Amino acid sequence: AEYHSVGEVVCKVIWLRLILEELGIPQEKVTTMYVENEGVLKLFHNLVFYERTNHIDVQVHFICEHVLKQNIQLQFFPTTEQREDIFTNSLA
């Protein structure tokens, strides 16, 4: 489910980048997205797929394509370093 969330955000980021381009604001820099799941991050940086990941190929290929085009950069950001997470963890 984590990869699906990243996929939705990537779609929105690409859409926003296209809108900004149409408004005359060039998108020369890479958009950085922070991901807290290392498994998801490895999936998007590894173009080798296994049997268990066959059902997510289309979305993963879409994200990998934009990572390779350098529209999107995915970086790991551990949960322990997310300050706002301390407020939501106490509610669980």
Coordinates of C-alpha atoms in Angstrom, one line a residue:
A1 CA 0.0 0.0 0.0
E2 CA 3.0 2.3 0.6
Y3 CA 4.0 2.2 -3.1
H4 CA 0.4 3.1 -4.0
S5 CA 0.6 6.3 -1.9
V6 CA 4.0 7.2 -3.5
G7 CA 2.4 6.6 -6.9
E8 CA -0.5 9.0 -6.2
V9 CA 1.9 11.7 -5.0
V10 CA 4.2 11.3 -8.0
C11 CA 1.2 11.7 -10.3
K12 CA 0.2 14.9 -8.6
V13 CA 3.8 16.2 -8.6
I14 CA 4.1 15.5 -12.3
W15 CA 0.8 17.2 -12.9
L16 CA 1.9 20.3 -10.9
R17 CA 5.2 20.4 -12.8
L18 CA 3.3 20.4 -16.1
I19 CA 1.0 23.2 -15.0
L20 CA 3.9 25.3 -13.9
E21 CA 5.6 24.7 -17.3
E22 CA 2.4 25.9 -19.0
L23 CA 2.4 29.0 -16.9
G24 CA 5.9 29.8 -18.1
I25 CA 7.7 28.7 -14.9
P26 CA 10.5 26.3 -16.1
Q27 CA 11.0 23.2 -14.0
E28 CA 14.8 22.8 -14.2
K29 CA 15.4 21.2 -10.8
V30 CA 14.4 17.7 -9.6
T31 CA 11.5 17.5 -7.2
T32 CA 12.6 15.6 -4.1
M33 CA 10.1 13.3 -2.3
Y34 CA 10.9 11.8 1.0
V35 CA 9.9 8.2 1.6
E36 CA 9.9 6.5 5.0
N37 CA 9.8 2.9 3.7
E38 CA 13.2 1.5 2.6
G39 CA 11.5 -1.4 0.8
V40 CA 9.5 0.9 -1.3
L41 CA 12.5 3.1 -2.1
K42 CA 14.5 0.0 -3.2
L43 CA 11.6 -1.1 -5.4
F44 CA 11.5 2.2 -7.3
H45 CA 15.3 2.2 -7.8
N46 CA 15.6 -1.4 -8.8
L47 CA 14.2 -2.2 -12.3
V48 CA 14.4 -6.0 -11.7
F49 CA 10.9 -7.3 -10.7
Y50 CA 10.1 -10.5 -8.9
E51 CA 7.0 -12.7 -9.0
R52 CA 5.5 -11.1 -5.9
T53 CA 5.7 -7.6 -7.5
N54 CA 4.0 -8.5 -10.9
H55 CA 0.7 -6.8 -9.9
I56 CA 2.4 -3.4 -9.4
D57 CA 4.4 -3.3 -12.5
V58 CA 2.5 -0.5 -14.3
Q59 CA 2.6 2.0 -11.4
V60 CA 6.2 1.1 -10.5
H61 CA 7.3 1.6 -14.1
F62 CA 5.6 5.0 -14.2
I63 CA 7.5 6.1 -11.1
C64 CA 10.7 4.6 -12.2
E65 CA 10.4 6.4 -15.6
H66 CA 10.1 9.8 -13.8
V67 CA 13.0 8.9 -11.5
L68 CA 15.1 8.0 -14.5
K69 CA 14.1 11.2 -16.3
Q70 CA 15.1 13.1 -13.2
N71 CA 11.7 14.7 -12.7
I72 CA 11.5 13.0 -9.3
Q73 CA 14.1 12.1 -6.7
L74 CA 13.1 9.7 -3.9
Q75 CA 15.1 10.0 -0.7
F76 CA 14.8 7.9 2.5
F77 CA 13.5 9.8 5.5
P78 CA 13.2 7.7 8.7
T79 CA 10.2 7.9 10.8
T80 CA 12.3 8.6 13.9
E81 CA 13.4 11.9 12.4
Q82 CA 9.9 13.1 11.6
R83 CA 9.1 15.6 14.2
E84 CA 5.4 15.8 13.6
D85 CA 5.2 12.0 13.9
I86 CA 5.5 12.4 17.7
F87 CA 2.0 13.9 17.8
T88 CA 0.3 11.3 15.7
N89 CA 2.0 8.3 17.4
S90 CA 0.4 9.2 20.8
L91 CA -3.1 9.0 19.2
A92 CA -2.7 5.4 18.0

